[in-house]
Amino acid sequence: SQTIHQWPATLVQPVGSPLSLECTVEGTSNPNLYWYRQAAGRGLQLLFYSIGIDQISSEVPQNLSASRPQDRQFILSSKKLLLSDSGFYLCAWSDTGVRETLYFGPGTRLLVL
Amino acid sequence: GIQVEQSPPDLILQEGANSTLRCNFSDSVNNLQWFHQNPWGQLINLFYIPSGTKQNGRLSATTVATERYSLLYISSSQTTDSGVYFCAVGARGSQGNLIFGKGTKLSVKP
């Protein structure tokens, strides 16, 4: 069966510090991978999606970036965090193909102070 | 882009009651999913239902694509059903990218 991991679970960082959040998927190959952010008020916003290694699309302009160095690894980064980057970051995967059911990881809670 | 509206935004139920959550969307979709987010933040996929009706235990969902809405039914609610229910849709050619509604926050009281 497929499993998706995210770490760390919780992170407190000062403004201006760098960020690296990691997501890995097990039990599938060539998945579509996604980063979502959920701010207070509970809406989910798509940040990045990837259909393959080094194939990443950004949905919103921001100071975040994403990379996919391996087939089942997706990394969210920032060189300098802003207060507005605080939130709940969720990684998700789906199979490629017609039925693209989305499966979410446990998430990382980021607080920027 | 597609707009997704969910109603009601908040719902309080007594354990054992039934409820209906609604999702309206503004354009044609070929992907519609319902999710439950528990109080610890975990998002669980409930249904993949771009059209038709599906049932899974006490939960069922119906999507009427031609009228651009979907309904999630919860019967005999339990306290563990509490959390936020999201509807998410994807347009044709969106490669699985989903647009989420703002959710319905459900609280089931014992």
JSON list of C-alpha atoms in Angstrom, two decimals:
[
{"chain": "A", "resi": 1, "resn": "SER", "atom": "CA", "xyz": [0.00, 0.00, 0.00]},
{"chain": "A", "resi": 2, "resn": "GLN", "atom": "CA", "xyz": [1.02, 3.59, -0.52]},
{"chain": "A", "resi": 3, "resn": "THR", "atom": "CA", "xyz": [2.29, 5.80, 2.28]},
{"chain": "A", "resi": 4, "resn": "ILE", "atom": "CA", "xyz": [3.18, 9.47, 2.32]},
{"chain": "A", "resi": 5, "resn": "HIS", "atom": "CA", "xyz": [5.54, 10.97, 4.88]},
{"chain": "A", "resi": 6, "resn": "GLN", "atom": "CA", "xyz": [6.24, 14.58, 5.79]},
{"chain": "A", "resi": 7, "resn": "TRP", "atom": "CA", "xyz": [8.75, 16.09, 8.18]},
{"chain": "A", "resi": 8, "resn": "PRO", "atom": "CA", "xyz": [9.14, 17.84, 10.36]},
{"chain": "A", "resi": 9, "resn": "ALA", "atom": "CA", "xyz": [5.68, 17.73, 11.93]},
{"chain": "A", "resi": 10, "resn": "THR", "atom": "CA", "xyz": [6.11, 21.12, 13.59]},
{"chain": "A", "resi": 11, "resn": "LEU", "atom": "CA", "xyz": [8.55, 23.93, 12.99]},
{"chain": "A", "resi": 12, "resn": "VAL", "atom": "CA", "xyz": [9.11, 27.34, 14.58]},
{"chain": "A", "resi": 13, "resn": "GLN", "atom": "CA", "xyz": [11.42, 29.59, 12.61]},
{"chain": "A", "resi": 14, "resn": "PRO", "atom": "CA", "xyz": [12.51, 33.25, 12.85]},
{"chain": "A", "resi": 15, "resn": "VAL", "atom": "CA", "xyz": [11.73, 35.69, 10.07]},
{"chain": "A", "resi": 16, "resn": "GLY", "atom": "CA", "xyz": [14.48, 35.69, 7.47]},
{"chain": "A", "resi": 17, "resn": "SER", "atom": "CA", "xyz": [15.64, 32.12, 8.14]},
{"chain": "A", "resi": 18, "resn": "PRO", "atom": "CA", "xyz": [15.68, 29.42, 5.45]},
{"chain": "A", "resi": 19, "resn": "LEU", "atom": "CA", "xyz": [13.15, 26.61, 5.16]},
{"chain": "A", "resi": 20, "resn": "SER", "atom": "CA", "xyz": [13.22, 23.05, 3.92]},
{"chain": "A", "resi": 21, "resn": "LEU", "atom": "CA", "xyz": [10.20, 20.75, 4.20]},
{"chain": "A", "resi": 22, "resn": "GLU", "atom": "CA", "xyz": [10.42, 17.23, 2.87]},
{"chain": "A", "resi": 23, "resn": "CYS", "atom": "CA", "xyz": [7.81, 14.85, 1.55]},
{"chain": "A", "resi": 24, "resn": "THR", "atom": "CA", "xyz": [8.31, 11.27, 0.39]},
{"chain": "A", "resi": 25, "resn": "VAL", "atom": "CA", "xyz": [5.90, 8.73, -1.03]},
{"chain": "A", "resi": 26, "resn": "GLU", "atom": "CA", "xyz": [6.25, 4.96, -0.77]},
{"chain": "A", "resi": 27, "resn": "GLY", "atom": "CA", "xyz": [4.54, 2.19, -2.66]},
{"chain": "A", "resi": 28, "resn": "THR", "atom": "CA", "xyz": [3.97, 3.89, -5.99]},
{"chain": "A", "resi": 29, "resn": "SER", "atom": "CA", "xyz": [6.03, 5.13, -8.91]},
{"chain": "A", "resi": 30, "resn": "ASN", "atom": "CA", "xyz": [5.90, 8.29, -10.98]},
{"chain": "A", "resi": 31, "resn": "PRO", "atom": "CA", "xyz": [3.19, 9.94, -8.85]},
{"chain": "A", "resi": 32, "resn": "ASN", "atom": "CA", "xyz": [1.95, 13.47, -9.31]},
{"chain": "A", "resi": 33, "resn": "LEU", "atom": "CA", "xyz": [3.08, 15.44, -6.27]},
{"chain": "A", "resi": 34, "resn": "TYR", "atom": "CA", "xyz": [1.59, 18.58, -4.75]},
{"chain": "A", "resi": 35, "resn": "TRP", "atom": "CA", "xyz": [2.28, 21.15, -2.06]},
{"chain": "A", "resi": 36, "resn": "TYR", "atom": "CA", "xyz": [-0.72, 22.86, -0.50]},
{"chain": "A", "resi": 37, "resn": "ARG", "atom": "CA", "xyz": [-0.86, 25.49, 2.22]},
{"chain": "A", "resi": 38, "resn": "GLN", "atom": "CA", "xyz": [-3.68, 25.91, 4.67]},
{"chain": "A", "resi": 39, "resn": "ALA", "atom": "CA", "xyz": [-3.76, 29.22, 6.50]},
{"chain": "A", "resi": 40, "resn": "ALA", "atom": "CA", "xyz": [-6.05, 30.14, 9.39]},
{"chain": "A", "resi": 41, "resn": "GLY", "atom": "CA", "xyz": [-9.59, 30.19, 8.05]},
{"chain": "A", "resi": 42, "resn": "ARG", "atom": "CA", "xyz": [-9.11, 26.66, 6.68]},
{"chain": "A", "resi": 43, "resn": "GLY", "atom": "CA", "xyz": [-8.95, 27.14, 2.89]},
{"chain": "A", "resi": 44, "resn": "LEU", "atom": "CA", "xyz": [-6.35, 25.09, 1.03]},
{"chain": "A", "resi": 45, "resn": "GLN", "atom": "CA", "xyz": [-4.22, 26.80, -1.57]},
{"chain": "A", "resi": 46, "resn": "LEU", "atom": "CA", "xyz": [-2.22, 24.90, -4.17]},
{"chain": "A", "resi": 47, "resn": "LEU", "atom": "CA", "xyz": [1.39, 26.11, -4.20]},
{"chain": "A", "resi": 48, "resn": "PHE", "atom": "CA", "xyz": [3.23, 23.70, -6.52]},
{"chain": "A", "resi": 49, "resn": "TYR", "atom": "CA", "xyz": [2.57, 20.54, -8.44]},
{"chain": "A", "resi": 50, "resn": "SER", "atom": "CA", "xyz": [4.90, 18.15, -10.22]},
{"chain": "A", "resi": 51, "resn": "ILE", "atom": "CA", "xyz": [4.21, 15.53, -12.86]},
{"chain": "A", "resi": 52, "resn": "GLY", "atom": "CA", "xyz": [7.79, 14.21, -12.91]},
{"chain": "A", "resi": 53, "resn": "ILE", "atom": "CA", "xyz": [11.38, 14.73, -11.82]},
{"chain": "A", "resi": 54, "resn": "ASP", "atom": "CA", "xyz": [12.42, 18.34, -12.40]},
{"chain": "A", "resi": 55, "resn": "GLN", "atom": "CA", "xyz": [8.94, 19.13, -13.78]},
{"chain": "A", "resi": 56, "resn": "ILE", "atom": "CA", "xyz": [7.40, 21.61, -11.38]},
{"chain": "A", "resi": 57, "resn": "SER", "atom": "CA", "xyz": [4.72, 24.21, -11.86]},
{"chain": "A", "resi": 58, "resn": "SER", "atom": "CA", "xyz": [4.02, 27.09, -9.54]},
{"chain": "A", "resi": 59, "resn": "GLU", "atom": "CA", "xyz": [0.47, 28.21, -8.95]},
{"chain": "A", "resi": 60, "resn": "VAL", "atom": "CA", "xyz": [1.06, 31.41, -7.00]},
{"chain": "A", "resi": 61, "resn": "PRO", "atom": "CA", "xyz": [3.91, 33.92, -6.89]},
{"chain": "A", "resi": 62, "resn": "GLN", "atom": "CA", "xyz": [5.72, 33.80, -3.57]},
{"chain": "A", "resi": 63, "resn": "ASN", "atom": "CA", "xyz": [9.10, 33.46, -1.93]},
{"chain": "A", "resi": 64, "resn": "LEU", "atom": "CA", "xyz": [8.79, 29.68, -1.81]},
{"chain": "A", "resi": 65, "resn": "SER", "atom": "CA", "xyz": [10.25, 27.18, -4.25]},
{"chain": "A", "resi": 66, "resn": "ALA", "atom": "CA", "xyz": [9.87, 23.46, -4.80]},
{"chain": "A", "resi": 67, "resn": "SER", "atom": "CA", "xyz": [12.17, 20.75, -6.09]},
{"chain": "A", "resi": 68, "resn": "ARG", "atom": "CA", "xyz": [11.78, 17.10, -6.98]},
{"chain": "A", "resi": 69, "resn": "PRO", "atom": "CA", "xyz": [15.23, 15.53, -6.92]},
{"chain": "A", "resi": 70, "resn": "GLN", "atom": "CA", "xyz": [13.89, 11.96, -6.99]},
{"chain": "A", "resi": 71, "resn": "ASP", "atom": "CA", "xyz": [10.72, 10.35, -8.33]},
{"chain": "A", "resi": 72, "resn": "ARG", "atom": "CA", "xyz": [9.04, 10.09, -4.93]},
{"chain": "A", "resi": 73, "resn": "GLN", "atom": "CA", "xyz": [10.60, 13.03, -3.11]},
{"chain": "A", "resi": 74, "resn": "PHE", "atom": "CA", "xyz": [9.23, 16.56, -3.07]},
{"chain": "A", "resi": 75, "resn": "ILE", "atom": "CA", "xyz": [10.88, 19.42, -1.21]},
{"chain": "A", "resi": 76, "resn": "LEU", "atom": "CA", "xyz": [9.50, 22.84, -0.34]},
{"chain": "A", "resi": 77, "resn": "SER", "atom": "CA", "xyz": [12.08, 25.55, 0.34]},
{"chain": "A", "resi": 78, "resn": "SER", "atom": "CA", "xyz": [12.56, 29.18, 1.09]},
{"chain": "A", "resi": 79, "resn": "LYS", "atom": "CA", "xyz": [15.72, 31.27, 1.35]},
{"chain": "A", "resi": 80, "resn": "LYS", "atom": "CA", "xyz": [14.15, 33.82, 3.70]},
{"chain": "A", "resi": 81, "resn": "LEU", "atom": "CA", "xyz": [10.90, 33.21, 5.54]},
{"chain": "A", "resi": 82, "resn": "LEU", "atom": "CA", "xyz": [8.26, 35.90, 5.96]},
{"chain": "A", "resi": 83, "resn": "LEU", "atom": "CA", "xyz": [5.67, 36.15, 8.72]},
{"chain": "A", "resi": 84, "resn": "SER", "atom": "CA", "xyz": [3.01, 35.45, 6.11]},
{"chain": "A", "resi": 85, "resn": "ASP", "atom": "CA", "xyz": [4.58, 32.04, 5.40]},
{"chain": "A", "resi": 86, "resn": "SER", "atom": "CA", "xyz": [3.15, 30.69, 8.63]},
{"chain": "A", "resi": 87, "resn": "GLY", "atom": "CA", "xyz": [0.60, 27.96, 8.07]},
{"chain": "A", "resi": 88, "resn": "PHE", "atom": "CA", "xyz": [-0.07, 24.28, 7.69]},
{"chain": "A", "resi": 89, "resn": "TYR", "atom": "CA", "xyz": [1.79, 22.77, 4.74]},
{"chain": "A", "resi": 90, "resn": "LEU", "atom": "CA", "xyz": [0.39, 19.64, 3.19]},
{"chain": "A", "resi": 91, "resn": "CYS", "atom": "CA", "xyz": [2.03, 17.39, 0.67]},
{"chain": "A", "resi": 92, "resn": "ALA", "atom": "CA", "xyz": [-0.20, 15.20, -1.49]},
{"chain": "A", "resi": 93, "resn": "TRP", "atom": "CA", "xyz": [0.15, 12.64, -4.25]},
{"chain": "A", "resi": 94, "resn": "SER", "atom": "CA", "xyz": [-2.04, 11.19, -6.94]},
{"chain": "A", "resi": 95, "resn": "ASP", "atom": "CA", "xyz": [-1.66, 8.54, -9.60]},
{"chain": "A", "resi": 96, "resn": "THR", "atom": "CA", "xyz": [-1.18, 9.75, -13.13]},
{"chain": "A", "resi": 97, "resn": "GLY", "atom": "CA", "xyz": [-4.07, 8.89, -15.38]},
{"chain": "A", "resi": 98, "resn": "VAL", "atom": "CA", "xyz": [-7.78, 9.49, -15.60]},
{"chain": "A", "resi": 99, "resn": "ARG", "atom": "CA", "xyz": [-8.74, 8.97, -11.96]},
{"chain": "A", "resi": 100, "resn": "GLU", "atom": "CA", "xyz": [-6.52, 11.28, -9.94]},
{"chain": "A", "resi": 101, "resn": "THR", "atom": "CA", "xyz": [-7.63, 10.73, -6.38]},
{"chain": "A", "resi": 102, "resn": "LEU", "atom": "CA", "xyz": [-5.63, 12.94, -4.05]},
{"chain": "A", "resi": 103, "resn": "TYR", "atom": "CA", "xyz": [-3.97, 11.53, -0.92]},
{"chain": "A", "resi": 104, "resn": "PHE", "atom": "CA", "xyz": [-2.53, 13.86, 1.71]},
{"chain": "A", "resi": 105, "resn": "GLY", "atom": "CA", "xyz": [0.36, 13.52, 4.08]},
{"chain": "A", "resi": 106, "resn": "PRO", "atom": "CA", "xyz": [0.11, 14.40, 7.78]},
{"chain": "A", "resi": 107, "resn": "GLY", "atom": "CA", "xyz": [1.30, 17.98, 7.24]},
{"chain": "A", "resi": 108, "resn": "THR", "atom": "CA", "xyz": [3.85, 20.36, 8.76]},
{"chain": "A", "resi": 109, "resn": "ARG", "atom": "CA", "xyz": [2.78, 23.20, 11.01]},
{"chain": "A", "resi": 110, "resn": "LEU", "atom": "CA", "xyz": [5.08, 26.17, 10.43]},
{"chain": "A", "resi": 111, "resn": "LEU", "atom": "CA", "xyz": [5.13, 29.20, 12.68]},
{"chain": "A", "resi": 112, "resn": "VAL", "atom": "CA", "xyz": [7.31, 32.12, 11.62]},
{"chain": "A", "resi": 113, "resn": "LEU", "atom": "CA", "xyz": [8.11, 34.57, 14.41]},
{"chain": "B", "resi": 1, "resn": "GLY", "atom": "CA", "xyz": [-10.85, 29.93, -12.64]},
{"chain": "B", "resi": 2, "resn": "ILE", "atom": "CA", "xyz": [-13.45, 27.67, -11.14]},
{"chain": "B", "resi": 3, "resn": "GLN", "atom": "CA", "xyz": [-15.20, 28.90, -8.02]},
{"chain": "B", "resi": 4, "resn": "VAL", "atom": "CA", "xyz": [-16.23, 26.41, -5.33]},
{"chain": "B", "resi": 5, "resn": "GLU", "atom": "CA", "xyz": [-18.77, 27.31, -2.68]},
{"chain": "B", "resi": 6, "resn": "GLN", "atom": "CA", "xyz": [-19.67, 25.08, 0.24]},
{"chain": "B", "resi": 7, "resn": "SER", "atom": "CA", "xyz": [-22.62, 25.38, 2.56]},
{"chain": "B", "resi": 8, "resn": "PRO", "atom": "CA", "xyz": [-23.29, 25.65, 5.37]},
{"chain": "B", "resi": 9, "resn": "PRO", "atom": "CA", "xyz": [-19.96, 27.00, 6.68]},
{"chain": "B", "resi": 10, "resn": "ASP", "atom": "CA", "xyz": [-20.68, 25.65, 10.15]},
{"chain": "B", "resi": 11, "resn": "LEU", "atom": "CA", "xyz": [-22.96, 22.90, 11.38]},
{"chain": "B", "resi": 12, "resn": "ILE", "atom": "CA", "xyz": [-23.67, 21.63, 14.87]},
{"chain": "B", "resi": 13, "resn": "LEU", "atom": "CA", "xyz": [-25.44, 18.31, 15.27]},
{"chain": "B", "resi": 14, "resn": "GLN", "atom": "CA", "xyz": [-26.54, 16.07, 18.05]},
{"chain": "B", "resi": 15, "resn": "GLU", "atom": "CA", "xyz": [-25.13, 12.57, 17.84]},
{"chain": "B", "resi": 16, "resn": "GLY", "atom": "CA", "xyz": [-27.40, 10.37, 15.76]},
{"chain": "B", "resi": 17, "resn": "ALA", "atom": "CA", "xyz": [-28.70, 13.16, 13.52]},
{"chain": "B", "resi": 18, "resn": "ASN", "atom": "CA", "xyz": [-28.41, 13.23, 9.74]},
{"chain": "B", "resi": 19, "resn": "SER", "atom": "CA", "xyz": [-26.96, 16.04, 7.67]},
{"chain": "B", "resi": 20, "resn": "THR", "atom": "CA", "xyz": [-26.44, 17.20, 4.10]},
{"chain": "B", "resi": 21, "resn": "LEU", "atom": "CA", "xyz": [-23.48, 19.26, 2.98]},
{"chain": "B", "resi": 22, "resn": "ARG", "atom": "CA", "xyz": [-23.54, 21.06, -0.34]},
{"chain": "B", "resi": 23, "resn": "CYS", "atom": "CA", "xyz": [-20.86, 22.01, -2.86]},
{"chain": "B", "resi": 24, "resn": "ASN", "atom": "CA", "xyz": [-21.60, 24.31, -5.81]},
{"chain": "B", "resi": 25, "resn": "PHE", "atom": "CA", "xyz": [-19.08, 24.89, -8.56]},
{"chain": "B", "resi": 26, "resn": "SER", "atom": "CA", "xyz": [-19.04, 27.47, -11.31]},
{"chain": "B", "resi": 27, "resn": "ASP", "atom": "CA", "xyz": [-17.85, 25.52, -14.35]},
{"chain": "B", "resi": 28, "resn": "SER", "atom": "CA", "xyz": [-17.69, 22.04, -15.85]},
{"chain": "B", "resi": 29, "resn": "VAL", "atom": "CA", "xyz": [-15.44, 19.65, -13.96]},
{"chain": "B", "resi": 30, "resn": "ASN", "atom": "CA", "xyz": [-14.10, 16.17, -14.59]},
{"chain": "B", "resi": 31, "resn": "ASN", "atom": "CA", "xyz": [-12.78, 15.65, -11.10]},
{"chain": "B", "resi": 32, "resn": "LEU", "atom": "CA", "xyz": [-14.63, 16.15, -7.81]},
{"chain": "B", "resi": 33, "resn": "GLN", "atom": "CA", "xyz": [-13.53, 14.82, -4.45]},
{"chain": "B", "resi": 34, "resn": "TRP", "atom": "CA", "xyz": [-14.77, 15.08, -0.89]},
{"chain": "B", "resi": 35, "resn": "PHE", "atom": "CA", "xyz": [-12.35, 15.15, 2.03]},
{"chain": "B", "resi": 36, "resn": "HIS", "atom": "CA", "xyz": [-12.63, 15.05, 5.81]},
{"chain": "B", "resi": 37, "resn": "GLN", "atom": "CA", "xyz": [-10.07, 16.91, 7.90]},
{"chain": "B", "resi": 38, "resn": "ASN", "atom": "CA", "xyz": [-9.98, 15.64, 11.46]},
{"chain": "B", "resi": 39, "resn": "PRO", "atom": "CA", "xyz": [-9.20, 17.90, 14.44]},
{"chain": "B", "resi": 40, "resn": "TRP", "atom": "CA", "xyz": [-5.50, 16.94, 14.18]},
{"chain": "B", "resi": 41, "resn": "GLY", "atom": "CA", "xyz": [-5.31, 18.20, 10.62]},
{"chain": "B", "resi": 42, "resn": "GLN", "atom": "CA", "xyz": [-5.18, 14.93, 8.71]},
{"chain": "B", "resi": 43, "resn": "LEU", "atom": "CA", "xyz": [-7.07, 15.09, 5.41]},
{"chain": "B", "resi": 44, "resn": "ILE", "atom": "CA", "xyz": [-8.77, 11.87, 4.38]},
{"chain": "B", "resi": 45, "resn": "ASN", "atom": "CA", "xyz": [-10.22, 11.28, 0.95]},
{"chain": "B", "resi": 46, "resn": "LEU", "atom": "CA", "xyz": [-13.89, 10.25, 1.27]},
{"chain": "B", "resi": 47, "resn": "PHE", "atom": "CA", "xyz": [-15.10, 10.07, -2.31]},
{"chain": "B", "resi": 48, "resn": "TYR", "atom": "CA", "xyz": [-13.94, 10.54, -5.86]},
{"chain": "B", "resi": 49, "resn": "ILE", "atom": "CA", "xyz": [-17.24, 11.46, -7.48]},
{"chain": "B", "resi": 50, "resn": "PRO", "atom": "CA", "xyz": [-17.24, 13.63, -10.64]},
{"chain": "B", "resi": 51, "resn": "SER", "atom": "CA", "xyz": [-20.75, 12.34, -11.35]},
{"chain": "B", "resi": 52, "resn": "GLY", "atom": "CA", "xyz": [-23.31, 9.90, -10.00]},
{"chain": "B", "resi": 53, "resn": "THR", "atom": "CA", "xyz": [-23.83, 8.51, -6.52]},
{"chain": "B", "resi": 54, "resn": "LYS", "atom": "CA", "xyz": [-21.60, 6.53, -4.18]},
{"chain": "B", "resi": 55, "resn": "GLN", "atom": "CA", "xyz": [-22.03, 5.17, -0.70]},
{"chain": "B", "resi": 56, "resn": "ASN", "atom": "CA", "xyz": [-19.52, 4.14, 1.93]},
{"chain": "B", "resi": 57, "resn": "GLY", "atom": "CA", "xyz": [-21.08, 3.08, 5.21]},
{"chain": "B", "resi": 58, "resn": "ARG", "atom": "CA", "xyz": [-22.91, 6.01, 6.78]},
{"chain": "B", "resi": 59, "resn": "LEU", "atom": "CA", "xyz": [-21.60, 8.41, 4.16]},
{"chain": "B", "resi": 60, "resn": "SER", "atom": "CA", "xyz": [-22.89, 8.89, 0.65]},
{"chain": "B", "resi": 61, "resn": "ALA", "atom": "CA", "xyz": [-22.34, 11.47, -2.04]},
{"chain": "B", "resi": 62, "resn": "THR", "atom": "CA", "xyz": [-24.15, 12.58, -5.16]},
{"chain": "B", "resi": 63, "resn": "THR", "atom": "CA", "xyz": [-22.84, 14.80, -7.91]},
{"chain": "B", "resi": 64, "resn": "VAL", "atom": "CA", "xyz": [-25.13, 16.32, -10.54]},
{"chain": "B", "resi": 65, "resn": "ALA", "atom": "CA", "xyz": [-22.53, 17.56, -12.97]},
{"chain": "B", "resi": 66, "resn": "THR", "atom": "CA", "xyz": [-25.01, 19.16, -15.37]},
{"chain": "B", "resi": 67, "resn": "GLU", "atom": "CA", "xyz": [-26.33, 21.34, -12.55]},
{"chain": "B", "resi": 68, "resn": "ARG", "atom": "CA", "xyz": [-22.88, 21.90, -11.04]},
{"chain": "B", "resi": 69, "resn": "TYR", "atom": "CA", "xyz": [-23.39, 20.72, -7.51]},
{"chain": "B", "resi": 70, "resn": "SER", "atom": "CA", "xyz": [-22.51, 17.85, -5.23]},
{"chain": "B", "resi": 71, "resn": "LEU", "atom": "CA", "xyz": [-24.02, 16.71, -1.95]},
{"chain": "B", "resi": 72, "resn": "LEU", "atom": "CA", "xyz": [-22.45, 14.78, 0.91]},
{"chain": "B", "resi": 73, "resn": "TYR", "atom": "CA", "xyz": [-24.84, 12.95, 3.21]},
{"chain": "B", "resi": 74, "resn": "ILE", "atom": "CA", "xyz": [-23.90, 11.89, 6.71]},
{"chain": "B", "resi": 75, "resn": "SER", "atom": "CA", "xyz": [-26.37, 9.61, 8.45]},
{"chain": "B", "resi": 76, "resn": "SER", "atom": "CA", "xyz": [-26.51, 8.69, 12.14]},
{"chain": "B", "resi": 77, "resn": "SER", "atom": "CA", "xyz": [-23.66, 11.09, 12.90]},
{"chain": "B", "resi": 78, "resn": "GLN", "atom": "CA", "xyz": [-21.04, 10.21, 15.50]},
{"chain": "B", "resi": 79, "resn": "THR", "atom": "CA", "xyz": [-18.67, 12.42, 17.46]},
{"chain": "B", "resi": 80, "resn": "THR", "atom": "CA", "xyz": [-15.82, 11.08, 15.33]},
{"chain": "B", "resi": 81, "resn": "ASP", "atom": "CA", "xyz": [-17.46, 12.68, 12.30]},
{"chain": "B", "resi": 82, "resn": "SER", "atom": "CA", "xyz": [-16.49, 16.10, 13.67]},
{"chain": "B", "resi": 83, "resn": "GLY", "atom": "CA", "xyz": [-14.03, 18.13, 11.65]},
{"chain": "B", "resi": 84, "resn": "VAL", "atom": "CA", "xyz": [-14.04, 20.05, 8.40]},
{"chain": "B", "resi": 85, "resn": "TYR", "atom": "CA", "xyz": [-15.43, 18.64, 5.18]},
{"chain": "B", "resi": 86, "resn": "PHE", "atom": "CA", "xyz": [-13.95, 19.93, 1.95]},
{"chain": "B", "resi": 87, "resn": "CYS", "atom": "CA", "xyz": [-15.15, 19.67, -1.59]},
{"chain": "B", "resi": 88, "resn": "ALA", "atom": "CA", "xyz": [-12.47, 20.00, -4.27]},
{"chain": "B", "resi": 89, "resn": "VAL", "atom": "CA", "xyz": [-12.90, 20.14, -8.04]},
{"chain": "B", "resi": 90, "resn": "GLY", "atom": "CA", "xyz": [-10.69, 19.93, -11.10]},
{"chain": "B", "resi": 91, "resn": "ALA", "atom": "CA", "xyz": [-11.40, 21.07, -14.61]},
{"chain": "B", "resi": 92, "resn": "ARG", "atom": "CA", "xyz": [-10.71, 19.04, -17.71]},
{"chain": "B", "resi": 93, "resn": "GLY", "atom": "CA", "xyz": [-7.01, 19.12, -18.46]},
{"chain": "B", "resi": 94, "resn": "SER", "atom": "CA", "xyz": [-6.08, 20.32, -14.98]},
{"chain": "B", "resi": 95, "resn": "GLN", "atom": "CA", "xyz": [-3.77, 17.35, -14.42]},
{"chain": "B", "resi": 96, "resn": "GLY", "atom": "CA", "xyz": [-5.30, 16.57, -11.07]},
{"chain": "B", "resi": 97, "resn": "ASN", "atom": "CA", "xyz": [-4.88, 20.05, -9.64]},
{"chain": "B", "resi": 98, "resn": "LEU", "atom": "CA", "xyz": [-7.87, 20.62, -7.40]},
{"chain": "B", "resi": 99, "resn": "ILE", "atom": "CA", "xyz": [-9.54, 23.82, -6.33]},
{"chain": "B", "resi": 100, "resn": "PHE", "atom": "CA", "xyz": [-10.83, 23.54, -2.78]},
{"chain": "B", "resi": 101, "resn": "GLY", "atom": "CA", "xyz": [-13.87, 25.10, -1.22]},
{"chain": "B", "resi": 102, "resn": "LYS", "atom": "CA", "xyz": [-13.59, 26.74, 2.17]},
{"chain": "B", "resi": 103, "resn": "GLY", "atom": "CA", "xyz": [-15.16, 23.76, 3.87]},
{"chain": "B", "resi": 104, "resn": "THR", "atom": "CA", "xyz": [-18.01, 22.97, 6.23]},
{"chain": "B", "resi": 105, "resn": "LYS", "atom": "CA", "xyz": [-17.02, 22.72, 9.89]},
{"chain": "B", "resi": 106, "resn": "LEU", "atom": "CA", "xyz": [-19.07, 19.99, 11.52]},
{"chain": "B", "resi": 107, "resn": "SER", "atom": "CA", "xyz": [-19.35, 19.56, 15.29]},
{"chain": "B", "resi": 108, "resn": "VAL", "atom": "CA", "xyz": [-21.19, 16.50, 16.55]},
{"chain": "B", "resi": 109, "resn": "LYS", "atom": "CA", "xyz": [-22.20, 16.74, 20.21]},
{"chain": "B", "resi": 110, "resn": "PRO", "atom": "CA", "xyz": [-22.65, 13.62, 22.37]}
]
